[in-house]
CSV table of C-alpha atoms and ligand atoms in Angstrom, one decimal:
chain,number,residue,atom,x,y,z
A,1,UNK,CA,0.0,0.0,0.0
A,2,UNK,CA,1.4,3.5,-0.9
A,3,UNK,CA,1.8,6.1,1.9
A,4,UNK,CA,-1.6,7.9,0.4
A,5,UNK,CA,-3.8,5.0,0.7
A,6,UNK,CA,-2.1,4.5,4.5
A,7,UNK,CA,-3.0,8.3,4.9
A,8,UNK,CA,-6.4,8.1,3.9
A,9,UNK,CA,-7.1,4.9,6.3
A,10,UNK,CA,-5.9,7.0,8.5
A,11,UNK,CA,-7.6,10.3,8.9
A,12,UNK,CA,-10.6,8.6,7.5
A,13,UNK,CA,-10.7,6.4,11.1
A,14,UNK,CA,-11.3,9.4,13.1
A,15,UNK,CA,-14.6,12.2,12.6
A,16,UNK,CA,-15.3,14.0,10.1
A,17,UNK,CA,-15.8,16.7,11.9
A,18,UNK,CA,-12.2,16.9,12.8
A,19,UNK,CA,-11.2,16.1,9.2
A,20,UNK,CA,-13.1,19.7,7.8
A,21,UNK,CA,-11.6,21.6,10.4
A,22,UNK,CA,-8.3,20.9,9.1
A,23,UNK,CA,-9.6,21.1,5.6
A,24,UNK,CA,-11.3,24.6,6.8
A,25,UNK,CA,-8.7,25.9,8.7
A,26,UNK,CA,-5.7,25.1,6.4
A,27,UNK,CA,-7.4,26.2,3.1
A,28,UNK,CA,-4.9,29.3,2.9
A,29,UNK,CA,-2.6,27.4,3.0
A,30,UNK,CA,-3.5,24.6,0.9
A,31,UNK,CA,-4.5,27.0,-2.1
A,32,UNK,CA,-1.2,28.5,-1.9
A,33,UNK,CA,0.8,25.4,-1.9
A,34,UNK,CA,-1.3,23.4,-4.6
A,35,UNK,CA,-0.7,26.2,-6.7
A,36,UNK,CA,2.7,26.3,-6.8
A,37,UNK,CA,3.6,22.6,-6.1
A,38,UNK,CA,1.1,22.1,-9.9
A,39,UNK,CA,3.7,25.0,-11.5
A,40,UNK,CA,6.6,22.6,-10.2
A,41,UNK,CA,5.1,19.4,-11.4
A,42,UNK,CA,4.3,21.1,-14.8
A,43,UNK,CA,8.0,22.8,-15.2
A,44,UNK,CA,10.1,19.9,-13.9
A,45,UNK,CA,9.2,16.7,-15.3
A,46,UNK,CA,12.0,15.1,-13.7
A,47,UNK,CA,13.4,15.5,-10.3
A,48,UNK,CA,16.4,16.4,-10.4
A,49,UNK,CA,18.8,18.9,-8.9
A,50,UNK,CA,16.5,22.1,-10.3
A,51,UNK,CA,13.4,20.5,-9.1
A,52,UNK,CA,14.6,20.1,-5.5
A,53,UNK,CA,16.2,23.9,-5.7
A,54,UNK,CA,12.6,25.0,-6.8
A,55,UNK,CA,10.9,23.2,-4.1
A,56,UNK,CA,13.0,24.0,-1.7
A,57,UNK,CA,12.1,27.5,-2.4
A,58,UNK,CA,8.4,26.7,-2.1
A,59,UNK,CA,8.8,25.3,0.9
A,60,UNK,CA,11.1,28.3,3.1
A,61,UNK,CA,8.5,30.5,1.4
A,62,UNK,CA,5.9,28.6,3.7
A,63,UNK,CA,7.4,29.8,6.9
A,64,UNK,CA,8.8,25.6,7.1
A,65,UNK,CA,12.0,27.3,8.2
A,66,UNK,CA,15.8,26.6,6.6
A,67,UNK,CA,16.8,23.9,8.3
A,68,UNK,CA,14.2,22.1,8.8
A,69,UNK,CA,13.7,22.4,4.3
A,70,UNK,CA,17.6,22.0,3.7
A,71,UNK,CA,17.0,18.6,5.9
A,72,UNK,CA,14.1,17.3,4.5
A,73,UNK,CA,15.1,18.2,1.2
A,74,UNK,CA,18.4,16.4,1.7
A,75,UNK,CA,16.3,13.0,2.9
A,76,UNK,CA,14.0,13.8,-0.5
A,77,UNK,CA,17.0,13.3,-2.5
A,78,UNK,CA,18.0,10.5,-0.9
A,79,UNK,CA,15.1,8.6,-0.6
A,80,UNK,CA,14.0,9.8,-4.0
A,81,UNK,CA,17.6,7.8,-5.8
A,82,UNK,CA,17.3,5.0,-3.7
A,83,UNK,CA,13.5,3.8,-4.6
A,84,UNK,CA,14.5,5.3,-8.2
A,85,UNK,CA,12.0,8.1,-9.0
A,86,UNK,CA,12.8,9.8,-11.7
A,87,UNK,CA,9.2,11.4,-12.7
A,88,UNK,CA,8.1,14.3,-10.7
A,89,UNK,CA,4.9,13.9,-10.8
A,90,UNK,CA,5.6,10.0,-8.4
A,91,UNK,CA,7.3,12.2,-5.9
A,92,UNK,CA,4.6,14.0,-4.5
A,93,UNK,CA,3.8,10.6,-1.9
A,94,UNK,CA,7.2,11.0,-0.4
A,95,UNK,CA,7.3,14.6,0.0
A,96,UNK,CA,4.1,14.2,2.1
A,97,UNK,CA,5.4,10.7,3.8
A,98,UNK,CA,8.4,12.8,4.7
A,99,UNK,CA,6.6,15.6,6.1
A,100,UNK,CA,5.0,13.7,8.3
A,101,UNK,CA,7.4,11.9,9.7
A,102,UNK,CA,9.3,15.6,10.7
A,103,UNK,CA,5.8,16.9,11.9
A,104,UNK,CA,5.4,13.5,13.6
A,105,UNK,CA,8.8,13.8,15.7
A,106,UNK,CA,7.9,14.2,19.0
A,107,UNK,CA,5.3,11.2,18.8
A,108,UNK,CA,2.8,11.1,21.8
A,109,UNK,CA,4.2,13.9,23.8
A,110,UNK,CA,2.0,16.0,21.9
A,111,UNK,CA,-1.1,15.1,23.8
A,112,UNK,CA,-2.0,17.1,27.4
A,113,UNK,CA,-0.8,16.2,30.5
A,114,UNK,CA,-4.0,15.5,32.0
A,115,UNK,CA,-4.0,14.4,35.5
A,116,UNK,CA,-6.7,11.6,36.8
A,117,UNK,CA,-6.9,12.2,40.3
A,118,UNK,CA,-7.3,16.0,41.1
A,119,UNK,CA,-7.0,19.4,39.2
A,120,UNK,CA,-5.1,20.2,35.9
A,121,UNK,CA,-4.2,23.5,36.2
A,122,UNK,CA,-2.8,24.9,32.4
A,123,UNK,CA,-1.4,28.3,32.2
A,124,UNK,CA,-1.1,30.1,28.9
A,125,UNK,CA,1.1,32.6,28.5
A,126,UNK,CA,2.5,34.2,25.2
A,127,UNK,CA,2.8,38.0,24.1
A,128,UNK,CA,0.2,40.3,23.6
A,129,UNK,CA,-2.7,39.5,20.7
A,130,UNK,CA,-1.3,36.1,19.9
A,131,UNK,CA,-4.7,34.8,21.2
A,132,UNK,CA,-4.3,33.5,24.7
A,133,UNK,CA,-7.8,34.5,25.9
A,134,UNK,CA,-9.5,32.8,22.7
A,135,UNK,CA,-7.4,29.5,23.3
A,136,UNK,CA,-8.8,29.4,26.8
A,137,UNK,CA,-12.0,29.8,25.8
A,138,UNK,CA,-12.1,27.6,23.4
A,139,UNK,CA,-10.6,24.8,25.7
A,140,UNK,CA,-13.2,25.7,27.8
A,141,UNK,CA,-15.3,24.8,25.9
A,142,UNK,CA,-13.9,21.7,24.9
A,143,UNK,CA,-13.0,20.2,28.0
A,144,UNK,CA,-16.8,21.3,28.8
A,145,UNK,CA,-18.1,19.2,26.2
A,146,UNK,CA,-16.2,16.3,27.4
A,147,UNK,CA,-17.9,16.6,30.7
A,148,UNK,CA,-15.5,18.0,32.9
A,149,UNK,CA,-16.1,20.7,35.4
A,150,UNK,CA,-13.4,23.7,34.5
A,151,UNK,CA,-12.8,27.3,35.9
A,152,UNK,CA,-10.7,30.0,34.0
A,153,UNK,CA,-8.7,32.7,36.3
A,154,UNK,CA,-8.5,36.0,34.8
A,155,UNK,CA,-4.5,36.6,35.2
A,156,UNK,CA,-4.7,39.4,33.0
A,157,UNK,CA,-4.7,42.2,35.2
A,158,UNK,CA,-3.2,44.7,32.9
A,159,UNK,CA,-4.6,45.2,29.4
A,160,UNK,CA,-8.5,47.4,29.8
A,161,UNK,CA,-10.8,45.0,28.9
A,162,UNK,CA,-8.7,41.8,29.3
A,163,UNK,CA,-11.1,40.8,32.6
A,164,UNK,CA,-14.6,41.4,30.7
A,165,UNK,CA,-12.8,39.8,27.4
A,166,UNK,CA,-12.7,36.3,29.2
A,167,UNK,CA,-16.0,37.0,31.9
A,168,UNK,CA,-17.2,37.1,28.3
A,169,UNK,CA,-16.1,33.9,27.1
A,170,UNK,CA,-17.1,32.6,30.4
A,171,UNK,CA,-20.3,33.3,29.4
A,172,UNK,CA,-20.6,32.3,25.7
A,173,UNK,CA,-19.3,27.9,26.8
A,174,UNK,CA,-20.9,28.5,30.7
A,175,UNK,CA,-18.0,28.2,32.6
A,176,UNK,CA,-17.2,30.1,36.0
A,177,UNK,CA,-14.1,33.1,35.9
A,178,UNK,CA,-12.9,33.9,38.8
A,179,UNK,CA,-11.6,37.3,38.8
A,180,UNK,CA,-10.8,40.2,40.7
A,181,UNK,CA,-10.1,44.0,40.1
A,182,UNK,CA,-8.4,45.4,36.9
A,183,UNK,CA,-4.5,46.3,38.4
A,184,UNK,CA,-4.7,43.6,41.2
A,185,UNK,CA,-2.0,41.1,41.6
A,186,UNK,CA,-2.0,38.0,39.2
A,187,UNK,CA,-0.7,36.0,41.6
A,188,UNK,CA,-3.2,36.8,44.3
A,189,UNK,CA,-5.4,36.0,41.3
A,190,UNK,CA,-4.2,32.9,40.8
A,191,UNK,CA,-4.2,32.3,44.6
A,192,UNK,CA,-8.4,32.9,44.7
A,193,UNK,CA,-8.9,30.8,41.2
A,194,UNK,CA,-7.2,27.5,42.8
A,195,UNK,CA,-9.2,28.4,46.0
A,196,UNK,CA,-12.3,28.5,44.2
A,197,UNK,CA,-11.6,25.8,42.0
A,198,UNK,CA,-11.1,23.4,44.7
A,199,UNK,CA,-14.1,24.4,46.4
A,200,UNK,CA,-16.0,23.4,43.1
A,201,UNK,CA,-14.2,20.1,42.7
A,202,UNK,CA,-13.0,21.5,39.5
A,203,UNK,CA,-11.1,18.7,37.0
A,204,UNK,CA,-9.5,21.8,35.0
A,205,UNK,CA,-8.4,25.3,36.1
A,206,UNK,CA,-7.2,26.9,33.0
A,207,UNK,CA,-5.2,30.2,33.7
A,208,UNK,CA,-5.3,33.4,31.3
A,209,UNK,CA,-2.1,35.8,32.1
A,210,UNK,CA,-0.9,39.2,30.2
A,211,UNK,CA,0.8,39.3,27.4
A,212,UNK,CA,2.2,42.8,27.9
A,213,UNK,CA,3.3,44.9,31.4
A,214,UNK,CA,5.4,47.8,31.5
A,215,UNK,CA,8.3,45.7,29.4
A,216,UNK,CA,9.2,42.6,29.1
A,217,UNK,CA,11.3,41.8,32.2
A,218,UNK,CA,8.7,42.7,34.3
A,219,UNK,CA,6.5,40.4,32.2
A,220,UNK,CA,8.5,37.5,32.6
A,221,UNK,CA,8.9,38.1,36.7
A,222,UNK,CA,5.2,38.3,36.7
A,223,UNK,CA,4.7,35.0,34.9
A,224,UNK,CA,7.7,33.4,37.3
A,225,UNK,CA,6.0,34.4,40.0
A,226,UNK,CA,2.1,33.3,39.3
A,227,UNK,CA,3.9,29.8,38.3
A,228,UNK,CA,5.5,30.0,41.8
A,229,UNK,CA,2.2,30.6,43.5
A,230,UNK,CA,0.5,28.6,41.9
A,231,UNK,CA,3.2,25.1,42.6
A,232,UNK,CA,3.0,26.2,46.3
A,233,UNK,CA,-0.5,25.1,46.1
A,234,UNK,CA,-0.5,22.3,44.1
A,235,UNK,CA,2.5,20.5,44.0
A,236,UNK,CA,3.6,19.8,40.4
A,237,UNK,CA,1.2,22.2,39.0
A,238,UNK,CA,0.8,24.1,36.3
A,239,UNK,CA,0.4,20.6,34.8
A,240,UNK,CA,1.0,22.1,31.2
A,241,UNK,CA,2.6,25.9,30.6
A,242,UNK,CA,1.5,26.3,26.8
A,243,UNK,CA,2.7,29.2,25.3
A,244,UNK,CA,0.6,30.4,22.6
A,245,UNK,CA,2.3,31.9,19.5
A,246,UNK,CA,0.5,32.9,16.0
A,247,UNK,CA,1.5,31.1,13.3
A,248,UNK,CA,0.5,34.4,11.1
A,249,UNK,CA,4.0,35.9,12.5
A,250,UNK,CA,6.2,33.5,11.0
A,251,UNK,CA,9.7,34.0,12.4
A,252,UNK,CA,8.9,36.1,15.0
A,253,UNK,CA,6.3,33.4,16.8
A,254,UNK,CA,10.4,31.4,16.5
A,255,UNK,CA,11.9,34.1,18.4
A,256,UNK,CA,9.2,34.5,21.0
A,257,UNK,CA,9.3,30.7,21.4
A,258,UNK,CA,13.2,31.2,22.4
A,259,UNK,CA,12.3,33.7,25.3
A,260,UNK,CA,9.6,32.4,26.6
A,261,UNK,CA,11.7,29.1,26.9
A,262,UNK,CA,14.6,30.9,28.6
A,263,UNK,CA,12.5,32.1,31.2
A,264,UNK,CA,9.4,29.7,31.8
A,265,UNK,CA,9.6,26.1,31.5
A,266,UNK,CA,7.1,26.2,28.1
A,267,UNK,CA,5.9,22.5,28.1
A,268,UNK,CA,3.6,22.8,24.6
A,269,UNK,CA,2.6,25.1,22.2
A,270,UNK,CA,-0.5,26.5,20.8
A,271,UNK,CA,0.1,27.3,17.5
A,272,UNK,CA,-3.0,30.1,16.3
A,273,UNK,CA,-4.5,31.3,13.6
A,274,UNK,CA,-3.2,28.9,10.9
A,275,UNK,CA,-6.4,29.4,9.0
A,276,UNK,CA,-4.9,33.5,9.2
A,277,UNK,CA,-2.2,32.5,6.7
A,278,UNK,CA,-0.7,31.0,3.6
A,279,UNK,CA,2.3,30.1,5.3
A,280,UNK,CA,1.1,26.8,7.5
A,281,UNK,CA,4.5,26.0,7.0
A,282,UNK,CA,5.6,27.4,10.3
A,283,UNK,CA,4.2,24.1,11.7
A,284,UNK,CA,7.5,22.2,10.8
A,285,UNK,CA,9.3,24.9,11.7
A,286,UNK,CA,7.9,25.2,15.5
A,287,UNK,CA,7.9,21.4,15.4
A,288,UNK,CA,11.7,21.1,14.3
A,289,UNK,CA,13.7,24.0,15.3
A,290,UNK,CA,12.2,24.2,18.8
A,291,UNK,CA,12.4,21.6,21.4
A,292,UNK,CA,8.7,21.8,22.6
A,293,UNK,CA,6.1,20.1,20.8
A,294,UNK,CA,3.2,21.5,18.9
A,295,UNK,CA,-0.1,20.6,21.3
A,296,UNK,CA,-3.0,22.8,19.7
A,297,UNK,CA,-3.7,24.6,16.6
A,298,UNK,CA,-6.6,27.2,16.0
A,299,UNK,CA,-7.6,26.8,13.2
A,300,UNK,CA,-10.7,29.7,13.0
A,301,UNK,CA,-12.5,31.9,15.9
A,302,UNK,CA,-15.3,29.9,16.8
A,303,UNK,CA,-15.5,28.3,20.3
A,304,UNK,CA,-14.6,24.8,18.3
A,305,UNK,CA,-12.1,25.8,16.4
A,306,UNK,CA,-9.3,24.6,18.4
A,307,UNK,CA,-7.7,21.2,17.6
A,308,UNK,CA,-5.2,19.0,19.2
A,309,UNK,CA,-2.6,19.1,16.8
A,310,UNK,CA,-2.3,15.8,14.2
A,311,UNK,CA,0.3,15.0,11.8
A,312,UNK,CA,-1.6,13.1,9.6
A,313,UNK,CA,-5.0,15.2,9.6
A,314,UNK,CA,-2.5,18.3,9.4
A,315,UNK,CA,-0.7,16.8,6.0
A,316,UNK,CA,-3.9,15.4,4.7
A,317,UNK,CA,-5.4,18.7,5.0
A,318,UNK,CA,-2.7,20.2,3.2
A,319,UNK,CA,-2.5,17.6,0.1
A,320,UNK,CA,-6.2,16.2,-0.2
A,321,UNK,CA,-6.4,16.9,-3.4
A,322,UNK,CA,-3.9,15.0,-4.8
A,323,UNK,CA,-4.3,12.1,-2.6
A,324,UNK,CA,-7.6,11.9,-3.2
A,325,UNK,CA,-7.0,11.8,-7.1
A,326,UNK,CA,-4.4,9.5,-7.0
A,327,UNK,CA,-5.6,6.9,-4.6
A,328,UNK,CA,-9.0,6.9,-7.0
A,329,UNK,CA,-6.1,6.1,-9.9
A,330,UNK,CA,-4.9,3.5,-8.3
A,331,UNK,CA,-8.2,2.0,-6.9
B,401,GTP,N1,-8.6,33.6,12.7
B,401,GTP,C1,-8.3,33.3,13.9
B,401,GTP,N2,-8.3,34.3,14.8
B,401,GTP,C2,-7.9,34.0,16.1
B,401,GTP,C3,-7.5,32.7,16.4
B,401,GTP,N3,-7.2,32.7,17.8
B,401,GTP,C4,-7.3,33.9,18.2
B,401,GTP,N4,-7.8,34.7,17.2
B,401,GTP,C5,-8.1,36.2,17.2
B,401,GTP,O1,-6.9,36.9,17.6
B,401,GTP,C6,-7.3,38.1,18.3
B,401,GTP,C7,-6.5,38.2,19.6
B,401,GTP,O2,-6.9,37.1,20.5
B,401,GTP,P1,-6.8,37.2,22.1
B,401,GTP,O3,-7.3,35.9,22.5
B,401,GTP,O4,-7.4,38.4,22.6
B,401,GTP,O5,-5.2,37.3,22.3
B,401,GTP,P2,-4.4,37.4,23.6
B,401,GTP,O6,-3.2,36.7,23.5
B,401,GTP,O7,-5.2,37.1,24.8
B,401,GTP,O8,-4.1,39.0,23.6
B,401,GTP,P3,-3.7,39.9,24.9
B,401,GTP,O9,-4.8,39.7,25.9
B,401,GTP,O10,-3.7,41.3,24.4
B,401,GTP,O11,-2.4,39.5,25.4
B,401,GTP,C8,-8.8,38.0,18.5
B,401,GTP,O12,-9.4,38.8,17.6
B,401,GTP,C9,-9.1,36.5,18.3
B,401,GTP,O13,-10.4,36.4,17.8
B,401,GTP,C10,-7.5,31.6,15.4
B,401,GTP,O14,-7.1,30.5,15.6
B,401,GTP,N5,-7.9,32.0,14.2
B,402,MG,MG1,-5.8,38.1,26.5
């Protein structure tokens, strides 16, 4: 079986739901690289050493960063000679088999640390506009739906509005926010929400935080410092510290990612707005250049537009077209 037809048994064993919202949210994308990956297919007819420069090209124009492409591009050529492909338009299997194998890296790590007995607490933290407050709601909502009892904690103390922003997502999935005055203390914050949460045998706390104070080393203290409080109360909590970068920034989401990792232990990322841009690449890139794994991926601004991040449904949203025409030519 080719790796199309695997692919396809694949995504196809899980909902359909979850199947259009990659389809949905990756159509930017998709467009953009059907389009030129047809030019490439239709100019080279034969891979060879202008083919891969071309594609290359493509693919660092997608925001897949340079080493990750100069990588996978090296284990294209490889893999290309040794099962003897010479036609371009047979390649386009492996390119998407070897995609996923790079997006697939970091295996199962990519699911939540969930605990079973007691509270998960999650903080979010990321700079400002990158969509912290969405991703919480929309978890919200998600854990909702699977039946679990959550509470958010307004952290955001700075930014006017912040506080209502996320009372008002409370209110949209119907989910308590505990929250106190705009300017208080986070970490007193923080204190009140595991408090609370407790109280109301809560299964998930999830914890919204600023993404901009007076500069950015008070920023990072602020964020040491609610982390601190928030361990003292639950030991080994925050069970997962996803930092939430938009994937519309390209290589700036890469250098946030670096400083966000030098001062908080960053255990997952949440990788927004992909349906925001052409350049989905940035996936791979997060995925390979940084040493934390890809967890979530918005995908739209609707309450269930958040997904847990999948390899396959990810590539498969990307290249449906063409598998679905060639694995109807060969069935
Ligand atoms: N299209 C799209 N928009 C998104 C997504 N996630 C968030 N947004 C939008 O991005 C904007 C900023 O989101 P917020 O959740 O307020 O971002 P934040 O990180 O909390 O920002 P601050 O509170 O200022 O630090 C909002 O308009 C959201 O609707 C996504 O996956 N797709
Ligand atoms: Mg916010």
């Amino acid at each position: 079986m080719g790796f199309f037809e695997k692919l396809k048994n694949k995504v196809t064993q899980q909902t359909d739901t979850v199947t259009e919202k990659f389809k949905e949210g990756l159509t930017k994308t998709r467009d953009s690289f059907a389009e030129q990956m047809n030019e490439l297919f239709a100019q080279y007819r034969t891979v060879d050493e202008e083919f891969f420069e071309e594609l290359e090209e493509i693919l660092i124009g997608a925001d897949a960063g340079v080493n990750t492409v100069m990588e996978l591009i090296d284990e294209l050529k490889e893999e290309a000679r040794r099962r003897n492909i010479k036609d371009s338009k047979n390649i386009a299997p492996l390119i998407t088999e070897k995609l996923s194998e790079k997006l697939d890296k970091t295996g199962d790590d990519a699911s939540l640390n969930i605990q079973q007995d007691g509270m998960t607490v999650i903080l979010f933290v990321g700079v400002n506009g990158v969509g912290k407050t969405t991703t919480i709601g929309k978890m919200a909502h998600s854990f909702k739906e699977e039946g679990k009892k959550v509470v958010m904690a307004a952290g955001d103390t700075f930014r006017a509005g912040a506080i209502e922003q996320l009372d008002e997502w409370g209110k949209r999935v119907g989910v308590d926010v505990v929250k106190q005055q705009a300017g208080s203390d986070p970490a007193a914050v923080m204190y009140d929400a595991i408090q609370s949460a407790r109280s109301k045998n809560a299964d998930v706390l999830l914890c919204d935080t600023a993404g901009r104070l007076q500069n950015k080393v008070n920023l990072m203290k602020e964020l040491e410092k609610v982390k601190r409080v928030i361990s003292r109360e639950i030991p080994n909590a925050p069970h997962e510290v996803l930092l939430v970068l938009d994937a519309t920034t390209g290589q700036n989401a890469m250098s946030q990612a670096k400083t966000f990792q030098e001062a908080t232990d960053v255990s997952g990322i949440a990788l927004t707005k992909l349906d925001g841009t052409a350049k989905g690449g940035i996936v791979l890139a997060v995925r390979n250049e940084l040493d934390i794994p890809v967890k979530l991926v918005g995908l739209g601004e609707k309450m269930d537009d958040m997904q847990p991040f999948d390899a396959e449904q990810f590539v498969y949203g990307l290249f449906r077209e063409l598998v679905e025409e060639q694995t109807e030519e060969s069935s």
